[in-house]
mmCIF file of C-alpha atoms in Angstrom:
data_model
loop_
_atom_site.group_PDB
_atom_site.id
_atom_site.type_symbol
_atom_site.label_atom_id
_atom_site.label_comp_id
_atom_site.label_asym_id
_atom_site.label_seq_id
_atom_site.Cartn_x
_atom_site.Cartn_y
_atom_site.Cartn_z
ATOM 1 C CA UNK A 61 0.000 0.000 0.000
ATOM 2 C CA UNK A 62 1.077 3.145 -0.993
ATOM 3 C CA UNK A 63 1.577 6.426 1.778
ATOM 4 C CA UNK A 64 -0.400 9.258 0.962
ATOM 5 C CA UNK A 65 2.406 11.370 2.076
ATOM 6 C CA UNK A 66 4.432 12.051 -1.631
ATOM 7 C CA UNK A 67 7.180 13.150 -0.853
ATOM 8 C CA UNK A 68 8.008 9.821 1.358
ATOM 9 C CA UNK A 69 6.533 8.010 -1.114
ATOM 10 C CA UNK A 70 8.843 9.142 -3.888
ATOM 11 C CA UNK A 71 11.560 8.392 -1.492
ATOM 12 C CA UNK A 72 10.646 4.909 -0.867
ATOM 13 C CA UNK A 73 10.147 4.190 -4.547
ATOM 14 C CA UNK A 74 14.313 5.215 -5.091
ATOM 15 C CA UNK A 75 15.577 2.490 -1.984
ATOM 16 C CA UNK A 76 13.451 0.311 -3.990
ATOM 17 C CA UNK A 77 15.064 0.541 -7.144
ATOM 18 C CA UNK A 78 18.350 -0.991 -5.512
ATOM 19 C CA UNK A 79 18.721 -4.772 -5.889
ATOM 20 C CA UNK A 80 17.571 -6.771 -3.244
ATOM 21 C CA UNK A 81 15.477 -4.060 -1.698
ATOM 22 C CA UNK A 82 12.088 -4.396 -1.119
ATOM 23 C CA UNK A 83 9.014 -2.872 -0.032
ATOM 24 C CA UNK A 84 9.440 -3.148 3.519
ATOM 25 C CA UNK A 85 13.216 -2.239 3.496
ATOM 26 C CA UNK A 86 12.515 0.545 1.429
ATOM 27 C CA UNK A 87 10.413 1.744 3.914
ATOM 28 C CA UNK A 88 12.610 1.277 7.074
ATOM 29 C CA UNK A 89 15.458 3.245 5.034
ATOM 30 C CA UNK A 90 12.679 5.877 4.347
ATOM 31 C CA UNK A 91 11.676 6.382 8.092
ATOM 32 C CA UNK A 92 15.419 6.352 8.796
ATOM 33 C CA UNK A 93 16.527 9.541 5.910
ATOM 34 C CA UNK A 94 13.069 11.195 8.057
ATOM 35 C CA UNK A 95 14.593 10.934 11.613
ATOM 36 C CA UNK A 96 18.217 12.414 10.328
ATOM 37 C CA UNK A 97 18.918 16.025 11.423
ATOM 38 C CA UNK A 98 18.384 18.874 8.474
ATOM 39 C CA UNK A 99 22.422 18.161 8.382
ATOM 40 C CA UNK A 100 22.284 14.717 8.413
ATOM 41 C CA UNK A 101 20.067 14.545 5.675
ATOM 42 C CA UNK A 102 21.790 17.073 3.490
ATOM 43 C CA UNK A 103 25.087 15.121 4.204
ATOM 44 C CA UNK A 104 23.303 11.820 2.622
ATOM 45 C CA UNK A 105 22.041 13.585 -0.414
ATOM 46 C CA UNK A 106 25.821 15.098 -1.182
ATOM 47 C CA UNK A 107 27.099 11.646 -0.627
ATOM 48 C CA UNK A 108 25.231 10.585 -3.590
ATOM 49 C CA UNK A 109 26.019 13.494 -5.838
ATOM 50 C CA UNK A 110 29.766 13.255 -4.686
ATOM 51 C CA UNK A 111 30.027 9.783 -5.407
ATOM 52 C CA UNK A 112 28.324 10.237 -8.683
ATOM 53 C CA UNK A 113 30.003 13.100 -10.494
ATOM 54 C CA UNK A 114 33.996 12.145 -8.254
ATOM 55 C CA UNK A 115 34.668 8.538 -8.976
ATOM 56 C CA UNK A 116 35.170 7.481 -12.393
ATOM 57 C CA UNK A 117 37.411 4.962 -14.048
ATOM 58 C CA UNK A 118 41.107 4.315 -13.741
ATOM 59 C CA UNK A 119 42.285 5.050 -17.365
ATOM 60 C CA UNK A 120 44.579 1.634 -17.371
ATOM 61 C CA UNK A 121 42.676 -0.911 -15.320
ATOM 62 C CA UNK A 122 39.251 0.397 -14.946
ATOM 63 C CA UNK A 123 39.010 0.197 -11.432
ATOM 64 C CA UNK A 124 37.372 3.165 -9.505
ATOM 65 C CA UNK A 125 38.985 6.307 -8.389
ATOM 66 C CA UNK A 126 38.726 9.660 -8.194
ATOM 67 C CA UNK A 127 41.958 10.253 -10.245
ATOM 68 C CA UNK A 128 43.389 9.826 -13.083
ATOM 69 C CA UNK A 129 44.781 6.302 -11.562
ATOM 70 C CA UNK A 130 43.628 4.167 -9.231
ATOM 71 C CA UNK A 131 46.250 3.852 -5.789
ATOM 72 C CA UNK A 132 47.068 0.441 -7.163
ATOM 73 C CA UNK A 133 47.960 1.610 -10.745
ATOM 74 C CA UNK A 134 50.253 4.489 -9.239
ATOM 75 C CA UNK A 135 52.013 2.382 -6.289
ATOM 76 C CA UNK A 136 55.866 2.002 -6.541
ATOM 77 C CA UNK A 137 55.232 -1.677 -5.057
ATOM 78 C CA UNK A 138 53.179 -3.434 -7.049
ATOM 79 C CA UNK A 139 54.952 -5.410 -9.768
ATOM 80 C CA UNK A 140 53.142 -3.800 -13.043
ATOM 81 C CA UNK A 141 53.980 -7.175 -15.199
ATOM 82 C CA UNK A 142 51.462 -9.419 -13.750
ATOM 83 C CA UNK A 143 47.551 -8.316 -14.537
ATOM 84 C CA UNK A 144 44.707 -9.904 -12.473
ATOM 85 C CA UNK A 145 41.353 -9.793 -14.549
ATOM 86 C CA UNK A 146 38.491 -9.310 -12.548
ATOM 87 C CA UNK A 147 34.656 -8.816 -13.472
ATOM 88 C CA UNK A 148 33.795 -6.169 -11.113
ATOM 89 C CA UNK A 149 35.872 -3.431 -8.867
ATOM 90 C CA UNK A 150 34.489 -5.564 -5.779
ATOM 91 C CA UNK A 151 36.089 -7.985 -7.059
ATOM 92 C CA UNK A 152 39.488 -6.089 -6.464
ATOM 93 C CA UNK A 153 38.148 -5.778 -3.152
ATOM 94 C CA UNK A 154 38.091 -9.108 -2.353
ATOM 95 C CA UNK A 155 41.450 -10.137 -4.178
ATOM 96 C CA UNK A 156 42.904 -7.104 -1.861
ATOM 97 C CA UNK A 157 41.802 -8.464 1.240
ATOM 98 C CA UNK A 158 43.977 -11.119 1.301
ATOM 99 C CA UNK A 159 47.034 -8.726 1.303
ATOM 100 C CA UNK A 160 49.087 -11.544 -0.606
ATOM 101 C CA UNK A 161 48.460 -10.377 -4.489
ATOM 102 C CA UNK A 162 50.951 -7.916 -5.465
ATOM 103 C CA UNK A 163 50.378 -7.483 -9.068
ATOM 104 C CA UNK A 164 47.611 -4.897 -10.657
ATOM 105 C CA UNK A 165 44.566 -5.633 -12.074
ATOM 106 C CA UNK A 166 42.135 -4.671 -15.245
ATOM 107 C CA UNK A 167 38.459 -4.957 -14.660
ATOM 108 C CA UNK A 168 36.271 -5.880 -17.227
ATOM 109 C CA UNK A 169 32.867 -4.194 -15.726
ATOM 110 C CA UNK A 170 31.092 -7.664 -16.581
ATOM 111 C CA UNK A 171 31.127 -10.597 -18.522
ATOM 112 C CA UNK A 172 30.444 -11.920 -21.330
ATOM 113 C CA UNK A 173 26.710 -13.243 -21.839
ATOM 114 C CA UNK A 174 24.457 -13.384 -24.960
ATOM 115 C CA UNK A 175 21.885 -14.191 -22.561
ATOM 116 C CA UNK A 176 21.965 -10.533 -21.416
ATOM 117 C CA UNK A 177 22.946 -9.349 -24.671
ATOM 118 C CA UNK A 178 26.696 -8.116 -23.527
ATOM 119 C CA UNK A 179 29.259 -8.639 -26.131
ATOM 120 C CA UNK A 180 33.073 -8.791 -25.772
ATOM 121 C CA UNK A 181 32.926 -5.357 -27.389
ATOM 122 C CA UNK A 182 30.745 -3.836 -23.841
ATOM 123 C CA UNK A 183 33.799 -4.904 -21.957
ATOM 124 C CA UNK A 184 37.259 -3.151 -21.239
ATOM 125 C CA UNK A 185 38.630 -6.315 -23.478
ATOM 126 C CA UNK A 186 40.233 -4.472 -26.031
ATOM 127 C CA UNK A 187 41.681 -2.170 -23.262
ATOM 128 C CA UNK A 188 43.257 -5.758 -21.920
ATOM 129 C CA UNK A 189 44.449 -6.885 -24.820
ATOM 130 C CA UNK A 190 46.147 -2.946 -25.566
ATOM 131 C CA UNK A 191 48.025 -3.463 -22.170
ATOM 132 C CA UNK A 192 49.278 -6.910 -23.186
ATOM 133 C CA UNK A 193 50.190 -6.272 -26.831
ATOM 134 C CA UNK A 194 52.876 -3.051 -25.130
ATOM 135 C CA UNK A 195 54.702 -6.203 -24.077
ATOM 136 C CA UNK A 196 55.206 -5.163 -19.944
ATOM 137 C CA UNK A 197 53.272 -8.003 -19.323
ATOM 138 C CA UNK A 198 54.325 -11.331 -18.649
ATOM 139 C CA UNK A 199 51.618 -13.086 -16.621
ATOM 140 C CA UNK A 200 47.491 -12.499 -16.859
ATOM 141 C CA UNK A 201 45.754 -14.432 -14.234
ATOM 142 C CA UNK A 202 42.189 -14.715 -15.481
ATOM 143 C CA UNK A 203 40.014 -13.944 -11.938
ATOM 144 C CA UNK A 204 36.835 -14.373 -13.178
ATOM 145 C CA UNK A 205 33.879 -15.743 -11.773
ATOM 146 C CA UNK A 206 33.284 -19.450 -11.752
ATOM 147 C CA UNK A 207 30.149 -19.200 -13.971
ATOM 148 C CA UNK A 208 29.530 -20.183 -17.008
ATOM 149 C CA UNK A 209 29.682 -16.370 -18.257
ATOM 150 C CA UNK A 210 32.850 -15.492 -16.216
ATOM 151 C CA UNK A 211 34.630 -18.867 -17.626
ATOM 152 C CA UNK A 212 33.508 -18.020 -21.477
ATOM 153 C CA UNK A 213 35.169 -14.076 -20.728
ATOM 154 C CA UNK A 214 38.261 -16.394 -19.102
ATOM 155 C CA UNK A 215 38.460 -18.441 -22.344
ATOM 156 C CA UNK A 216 37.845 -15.349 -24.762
ATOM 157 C CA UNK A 217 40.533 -13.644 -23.268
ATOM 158 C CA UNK A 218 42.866 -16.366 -22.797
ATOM 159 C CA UNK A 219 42.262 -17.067 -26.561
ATOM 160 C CA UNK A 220 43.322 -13.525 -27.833
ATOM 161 C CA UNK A 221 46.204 -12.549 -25.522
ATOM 162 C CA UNK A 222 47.783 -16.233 -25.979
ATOM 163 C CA UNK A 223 49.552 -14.860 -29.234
ATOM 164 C CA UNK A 224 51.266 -12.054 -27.553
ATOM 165 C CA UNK A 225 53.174 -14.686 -25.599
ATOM 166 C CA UNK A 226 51.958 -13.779 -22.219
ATOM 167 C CA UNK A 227 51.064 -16.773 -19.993
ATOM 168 C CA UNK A 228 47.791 -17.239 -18.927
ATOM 169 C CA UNK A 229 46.593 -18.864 -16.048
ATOM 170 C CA UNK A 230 43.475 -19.528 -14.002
ATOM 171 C CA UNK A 231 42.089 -18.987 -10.178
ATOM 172 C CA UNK A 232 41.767 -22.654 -8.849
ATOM 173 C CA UNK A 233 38.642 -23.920 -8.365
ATOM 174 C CA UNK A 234 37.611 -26.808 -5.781
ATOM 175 C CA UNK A 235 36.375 -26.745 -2.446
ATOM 176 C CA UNK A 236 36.297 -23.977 -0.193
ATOM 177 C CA UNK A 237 38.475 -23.974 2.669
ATOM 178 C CA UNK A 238 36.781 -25.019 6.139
ATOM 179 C CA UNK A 239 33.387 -26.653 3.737
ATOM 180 C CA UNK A 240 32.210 -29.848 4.247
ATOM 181 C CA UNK A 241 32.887 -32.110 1.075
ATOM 182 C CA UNK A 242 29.179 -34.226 1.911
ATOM 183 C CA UNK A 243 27.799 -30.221 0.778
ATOM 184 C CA UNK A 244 29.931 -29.845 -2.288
ATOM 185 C CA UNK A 245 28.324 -29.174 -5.407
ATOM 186 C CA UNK A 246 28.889 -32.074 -8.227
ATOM 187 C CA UNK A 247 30.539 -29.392 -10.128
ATOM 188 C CA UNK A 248 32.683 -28.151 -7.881
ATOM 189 C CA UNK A 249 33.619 -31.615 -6.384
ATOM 190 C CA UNK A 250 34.620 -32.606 -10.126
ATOM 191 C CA UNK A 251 36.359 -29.481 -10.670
ATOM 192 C CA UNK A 252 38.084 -30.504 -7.023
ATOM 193 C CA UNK A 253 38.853 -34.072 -8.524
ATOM 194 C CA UNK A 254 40.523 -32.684 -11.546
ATOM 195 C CA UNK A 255 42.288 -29.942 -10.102
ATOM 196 C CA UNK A 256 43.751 -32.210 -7.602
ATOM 197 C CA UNK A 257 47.631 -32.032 -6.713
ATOM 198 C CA UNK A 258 50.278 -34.302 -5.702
ATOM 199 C CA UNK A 259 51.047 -34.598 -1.469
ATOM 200 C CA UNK B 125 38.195 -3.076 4.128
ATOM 201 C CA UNK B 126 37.463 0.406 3.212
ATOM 202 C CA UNK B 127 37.896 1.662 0.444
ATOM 203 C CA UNK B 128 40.764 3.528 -0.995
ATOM 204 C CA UNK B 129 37.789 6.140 -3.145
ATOM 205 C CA UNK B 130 36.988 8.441 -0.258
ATOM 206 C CA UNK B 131 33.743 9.409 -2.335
ATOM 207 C CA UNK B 132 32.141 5.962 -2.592
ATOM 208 C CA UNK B 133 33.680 5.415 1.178
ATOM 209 C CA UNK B 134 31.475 8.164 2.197
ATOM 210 C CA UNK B 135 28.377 7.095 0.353
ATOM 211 C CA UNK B 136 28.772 3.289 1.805
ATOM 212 C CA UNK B 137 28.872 5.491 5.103
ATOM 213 C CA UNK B 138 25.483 6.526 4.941
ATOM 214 C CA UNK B 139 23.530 3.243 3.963
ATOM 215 C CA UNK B 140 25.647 2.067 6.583
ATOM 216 C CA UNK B 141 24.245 4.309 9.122
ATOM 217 C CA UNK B 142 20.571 2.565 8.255
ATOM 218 C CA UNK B 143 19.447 0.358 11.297
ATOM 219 C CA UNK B 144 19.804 -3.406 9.928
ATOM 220 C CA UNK B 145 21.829 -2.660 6.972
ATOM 221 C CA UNK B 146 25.416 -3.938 6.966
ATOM 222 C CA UNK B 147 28.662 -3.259 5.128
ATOM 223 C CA UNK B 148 28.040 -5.995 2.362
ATOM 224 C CA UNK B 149 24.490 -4.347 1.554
ATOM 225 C CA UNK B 150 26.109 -0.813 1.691
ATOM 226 C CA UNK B 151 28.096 -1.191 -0.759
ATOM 227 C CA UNK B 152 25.858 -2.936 -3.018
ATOM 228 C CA UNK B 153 23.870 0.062 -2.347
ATOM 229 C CA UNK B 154 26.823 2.335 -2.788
ATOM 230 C CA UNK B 155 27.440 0.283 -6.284
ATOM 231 C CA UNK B 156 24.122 1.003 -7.363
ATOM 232 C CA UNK B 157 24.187 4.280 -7.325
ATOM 233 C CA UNK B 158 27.322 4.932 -8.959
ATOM 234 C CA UNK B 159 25.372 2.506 -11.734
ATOM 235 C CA UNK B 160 22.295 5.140 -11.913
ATOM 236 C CA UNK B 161 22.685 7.835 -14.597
ATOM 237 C CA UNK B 162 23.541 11.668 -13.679
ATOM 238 C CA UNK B 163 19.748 12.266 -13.846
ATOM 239 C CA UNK B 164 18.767 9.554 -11.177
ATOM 240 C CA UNK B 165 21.525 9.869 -8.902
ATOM 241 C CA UNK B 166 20.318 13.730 -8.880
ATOM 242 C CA UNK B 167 16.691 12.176 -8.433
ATOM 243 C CA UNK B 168 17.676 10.210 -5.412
ATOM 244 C CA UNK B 169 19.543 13.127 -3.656
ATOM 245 C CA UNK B 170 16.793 15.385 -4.077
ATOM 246 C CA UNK B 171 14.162 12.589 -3.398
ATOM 247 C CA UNK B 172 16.153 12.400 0.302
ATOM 248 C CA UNK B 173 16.018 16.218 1.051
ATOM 249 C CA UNK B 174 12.439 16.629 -0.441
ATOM 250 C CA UNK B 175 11.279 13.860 2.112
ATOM 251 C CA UNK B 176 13.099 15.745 4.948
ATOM 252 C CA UNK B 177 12.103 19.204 4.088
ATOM 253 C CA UNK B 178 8.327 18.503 2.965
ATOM 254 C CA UNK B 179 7.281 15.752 5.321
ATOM 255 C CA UNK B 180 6.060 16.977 8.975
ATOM 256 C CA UNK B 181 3.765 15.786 11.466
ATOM 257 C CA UNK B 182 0.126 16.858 11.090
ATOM 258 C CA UNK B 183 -1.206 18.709 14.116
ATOM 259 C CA UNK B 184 -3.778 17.059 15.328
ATOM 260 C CA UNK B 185 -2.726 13.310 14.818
ATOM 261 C CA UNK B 186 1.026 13.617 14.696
ATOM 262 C CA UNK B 187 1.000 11.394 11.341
ATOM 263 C CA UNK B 188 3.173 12.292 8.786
ATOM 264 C CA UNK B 189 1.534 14.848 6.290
ATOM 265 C CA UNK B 190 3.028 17.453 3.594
ATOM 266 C CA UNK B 191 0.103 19.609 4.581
ATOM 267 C CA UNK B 192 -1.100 21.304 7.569
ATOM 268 C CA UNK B 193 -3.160 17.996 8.787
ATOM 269 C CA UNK B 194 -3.108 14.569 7.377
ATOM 270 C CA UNK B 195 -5.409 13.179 5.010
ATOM 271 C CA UNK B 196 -7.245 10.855 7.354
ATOM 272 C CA UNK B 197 -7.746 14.169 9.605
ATOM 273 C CA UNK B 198 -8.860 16.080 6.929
ATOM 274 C CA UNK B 199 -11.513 13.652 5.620
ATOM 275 C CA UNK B 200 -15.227 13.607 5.926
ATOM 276 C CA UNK B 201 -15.670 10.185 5.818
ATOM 277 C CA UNK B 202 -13.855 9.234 8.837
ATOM 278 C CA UNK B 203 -15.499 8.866 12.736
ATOM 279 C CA UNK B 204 -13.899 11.546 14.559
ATOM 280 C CA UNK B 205 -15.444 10.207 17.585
ATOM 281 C CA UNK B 206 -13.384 7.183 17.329
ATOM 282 C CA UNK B 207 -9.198 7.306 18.097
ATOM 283 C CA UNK B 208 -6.687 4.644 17.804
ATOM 284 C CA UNK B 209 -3.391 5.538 19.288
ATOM 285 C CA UNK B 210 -0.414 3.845 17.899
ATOM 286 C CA UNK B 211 3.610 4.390 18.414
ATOM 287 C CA UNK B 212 4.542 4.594 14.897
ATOM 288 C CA UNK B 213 3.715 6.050 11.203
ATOM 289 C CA UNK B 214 4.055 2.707 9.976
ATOM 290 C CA UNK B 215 2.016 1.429 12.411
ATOM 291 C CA UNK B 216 -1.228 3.878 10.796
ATOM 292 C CA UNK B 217 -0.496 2.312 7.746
ATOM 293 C CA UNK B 218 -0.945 -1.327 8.917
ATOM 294 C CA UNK B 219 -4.216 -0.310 10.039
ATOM 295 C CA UNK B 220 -5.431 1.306 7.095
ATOM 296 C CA UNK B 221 -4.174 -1.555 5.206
ATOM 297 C CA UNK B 222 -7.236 -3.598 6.356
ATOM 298 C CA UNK B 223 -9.867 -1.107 4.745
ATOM 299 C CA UNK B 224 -11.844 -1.761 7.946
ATOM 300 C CA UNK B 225 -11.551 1.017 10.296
ATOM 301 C CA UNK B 226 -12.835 4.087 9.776
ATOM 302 C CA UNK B 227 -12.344 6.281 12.590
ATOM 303 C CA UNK B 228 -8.864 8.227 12.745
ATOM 304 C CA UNK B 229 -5.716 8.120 14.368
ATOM 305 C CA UNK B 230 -3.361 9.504 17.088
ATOM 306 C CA UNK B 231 0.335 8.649 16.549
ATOM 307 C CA UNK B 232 2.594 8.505 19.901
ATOM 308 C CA UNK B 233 6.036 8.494 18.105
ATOM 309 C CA UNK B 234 7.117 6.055 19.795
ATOM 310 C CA UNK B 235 6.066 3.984 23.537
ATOM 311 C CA UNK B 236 7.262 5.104 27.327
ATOM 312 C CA UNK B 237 10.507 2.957 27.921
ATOM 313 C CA UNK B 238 12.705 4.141 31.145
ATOM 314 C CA UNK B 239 15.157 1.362 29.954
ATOM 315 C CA UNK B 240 15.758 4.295 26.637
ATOM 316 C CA UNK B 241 15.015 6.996 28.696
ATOM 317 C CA UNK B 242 11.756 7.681 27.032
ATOM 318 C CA UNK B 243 9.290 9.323 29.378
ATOM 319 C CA UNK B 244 5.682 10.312 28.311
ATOM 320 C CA UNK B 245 6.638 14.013 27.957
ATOM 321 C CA UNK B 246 8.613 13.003 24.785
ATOM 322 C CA UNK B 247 5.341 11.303 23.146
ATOM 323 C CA UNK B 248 2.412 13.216 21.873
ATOM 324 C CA UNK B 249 0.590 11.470 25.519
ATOM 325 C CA UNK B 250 -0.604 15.273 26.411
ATOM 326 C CA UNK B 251 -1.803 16.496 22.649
ATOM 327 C CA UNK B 252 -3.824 13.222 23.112
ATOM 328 C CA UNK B 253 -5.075 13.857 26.308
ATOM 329 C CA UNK B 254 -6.206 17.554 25.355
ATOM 330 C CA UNK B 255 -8.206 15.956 21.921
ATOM 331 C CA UNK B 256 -10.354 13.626 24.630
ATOM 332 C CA UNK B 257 -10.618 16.625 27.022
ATOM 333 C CA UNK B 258 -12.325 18.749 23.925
ATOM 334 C CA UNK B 259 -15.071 16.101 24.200
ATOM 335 C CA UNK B 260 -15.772 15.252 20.731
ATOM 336 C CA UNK B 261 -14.208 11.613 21.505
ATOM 337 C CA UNK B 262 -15.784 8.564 22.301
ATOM 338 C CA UNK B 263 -14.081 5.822 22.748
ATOM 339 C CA UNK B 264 -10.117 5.667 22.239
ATOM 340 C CA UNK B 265 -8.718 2.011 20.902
ATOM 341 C CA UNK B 266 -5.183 1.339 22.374
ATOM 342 C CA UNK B 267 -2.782 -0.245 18.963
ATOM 343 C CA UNK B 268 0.228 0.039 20.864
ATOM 344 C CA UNK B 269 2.708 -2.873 20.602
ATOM 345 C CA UNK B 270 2.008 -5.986 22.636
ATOM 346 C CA UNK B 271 5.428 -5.544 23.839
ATOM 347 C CA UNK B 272 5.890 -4.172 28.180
ATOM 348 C CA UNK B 273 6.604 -0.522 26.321
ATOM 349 C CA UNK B 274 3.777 -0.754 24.538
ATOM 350 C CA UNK B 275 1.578 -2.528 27.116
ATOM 351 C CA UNK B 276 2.577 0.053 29.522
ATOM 352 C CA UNK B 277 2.524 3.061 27.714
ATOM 353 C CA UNK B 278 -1.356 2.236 27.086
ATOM 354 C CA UNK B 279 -2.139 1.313 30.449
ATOM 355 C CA UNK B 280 -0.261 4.679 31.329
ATOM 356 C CA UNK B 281 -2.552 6.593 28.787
ATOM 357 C CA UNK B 282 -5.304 4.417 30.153
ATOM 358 C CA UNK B 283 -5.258 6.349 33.373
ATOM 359 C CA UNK B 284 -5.065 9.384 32.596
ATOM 360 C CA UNK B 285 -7.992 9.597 30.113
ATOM 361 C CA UNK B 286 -10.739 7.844 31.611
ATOM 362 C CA UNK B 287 -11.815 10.431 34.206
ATOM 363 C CA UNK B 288 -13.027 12.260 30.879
ATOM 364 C CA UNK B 289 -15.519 9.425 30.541
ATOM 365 C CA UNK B 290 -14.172 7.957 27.208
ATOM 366 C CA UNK B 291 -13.911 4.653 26.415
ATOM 367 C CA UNK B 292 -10.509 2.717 26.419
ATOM 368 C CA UNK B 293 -10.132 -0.726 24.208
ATOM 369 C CA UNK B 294 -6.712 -2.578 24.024
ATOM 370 C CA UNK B 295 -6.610 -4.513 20.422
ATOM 371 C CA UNK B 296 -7.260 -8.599 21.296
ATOM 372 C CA UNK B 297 -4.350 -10.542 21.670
ATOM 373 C CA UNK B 298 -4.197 -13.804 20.478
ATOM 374 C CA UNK B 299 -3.026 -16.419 17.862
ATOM 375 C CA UNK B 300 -2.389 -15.325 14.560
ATOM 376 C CA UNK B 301 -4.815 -16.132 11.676
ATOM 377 C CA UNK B 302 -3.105 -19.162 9.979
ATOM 378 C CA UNK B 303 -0.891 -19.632 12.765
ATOM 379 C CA UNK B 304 0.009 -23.301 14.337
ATOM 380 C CA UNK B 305 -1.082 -23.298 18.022
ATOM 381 C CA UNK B 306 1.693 -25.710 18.238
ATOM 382 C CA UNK B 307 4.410 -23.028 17.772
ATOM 383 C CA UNK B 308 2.809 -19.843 19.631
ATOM 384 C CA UNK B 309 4.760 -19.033 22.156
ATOM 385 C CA UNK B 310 3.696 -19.146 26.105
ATOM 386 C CA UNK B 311 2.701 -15.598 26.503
ATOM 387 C CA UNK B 312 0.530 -15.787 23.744
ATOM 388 C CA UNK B 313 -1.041 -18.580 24.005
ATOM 389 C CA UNK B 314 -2.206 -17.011 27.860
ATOM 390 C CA UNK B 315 -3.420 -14.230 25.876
ATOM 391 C CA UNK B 316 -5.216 -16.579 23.779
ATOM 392 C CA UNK B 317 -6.879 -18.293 26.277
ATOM 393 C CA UNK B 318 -7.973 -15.616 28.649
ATOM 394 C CA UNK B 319 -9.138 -13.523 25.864
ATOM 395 C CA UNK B 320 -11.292 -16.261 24.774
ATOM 396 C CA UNK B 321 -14.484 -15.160 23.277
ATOM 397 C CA UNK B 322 -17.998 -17.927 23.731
ATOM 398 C CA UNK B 323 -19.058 -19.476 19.965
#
């Protein structure tokens, strides 16, 4: 049911357009932009615009920033000849967390998926393949995600940077550390099987 | 892991600062927005400030209005003589979901809690008191939560407006429609039972 009040209305409807939001959600985020202070409130709206209009994309690997380059493309300490393709910029995120990866990355802002209608050509592929044809790279580590989307991109890729004589290798797939192998997937057990190494 | 893009740090931030949302849905929030396009990013800022700078309480119910009083105060086809107190805004709504009452509403803004700190001078307990002293009120219908806040705040109310010769009804308590007896809880299920109504 919809409030009579418009304005809040209007409000909820924009919570609801993010993914995984729904009604009731919207409406607790709503009630919770109405109890800010005047300051508060202004502060939220700025974030938005800020966000918007600041960050863009790092002109090598496409990863967010408000610069030119991202931190990681402009840090003395990461070793510039090994590339880590991602999908997403979260996905940087994640491969950061670990604190072990000291390459850089490219992201690819998707995958591609003639399901969805997105083409090598809506990707930063060419961008990738620009980077690897200057010849400063000597290892591309295709981090993709395990889907059947992310391992056609993997396989694209792989197929068109092969010729510059770059190696090409894969994120491991197989059982997640600390899982239970009774819960394991088929395809990930199989994956496990034939990824398996020697003790 | 923050962020090293102080703009989209900020903006995770504030969907941060929603009650129940996390760090993983913040930035998926955060994400989205920097996916909307100049137009609806602007939409959702303004959306937030529009809310907070249009949306008041209406002065004789304490509902949330744009105008002077609400819309359910400013009909003619709802029972003046008839009040239902609730704590919250969202609360009104649940009722008028139903289609069935018809009479109008007085929002508390919340339920007397000493635990919080919440004493009735920080409700709307005295604008409610002087509505039922004008005499144009009948009978008020307690909707506050069946929680001890809510229990006592009507009780509390309770008191203090039946020497004006109103009526005071609490909203049954009882199993839920659909619900398993099997799994309602103890206090509930006392509810239930001493509530009981002959067939």
């Amino acid at each position: 049911m919809a409030y009579d009040v418009a304005a809040l209305e209007k409000l909820i409807e924009q919570f609801q357009k993010i993914p995984s939001i729904g009604r009731k959600t919207a409406q607790r985020m709503a009630f919770h932009v109405l109890d800010l202070s005047d300051e508060g409130a202004k502060e939220f709206a700025d974030a938005i615009i800020d966000a918007h209009t600041k960050i863009h994309r790092c002109s090598l690997c496409f990863n967010l920033t408000e610069n030119e380059l991202c931190p990681i493309c402009e840090s003395n300490n990461r070793d510039k000849s090994t590339v880590c393709v991602v999908e997403e910029p979260k996905d940087v995120l994640a491969m950061e967390r670990m604190r072990e990866y000291k390459g850089v990355y490219h992201v690819l802002h998707g995958a591609i998926s003639p399901m969805n209608g997105i083409g090598p050509d809506q990707l930063t592929i060419m961008n990738l393949v620009e980077r690897v044809a200057s010849g400063e790279i000597s290892e591309v580590i295709m981090a993709t995600n395990p889907t059947i989307e992310g391992d056609t991109t993997a396989m694209y890729i792989s197929k068109l940077i092969k010729p510059f004589g770059v190696k090409v290798t894969r994120l491991a797939y197989g059982i997640p550390v600390g899982a239970d192998i009774e819960y394991a997937d088929d395809v990930t057990l199989m994956r496990a099987l034939s990824g398996r190494s020697e003790l």
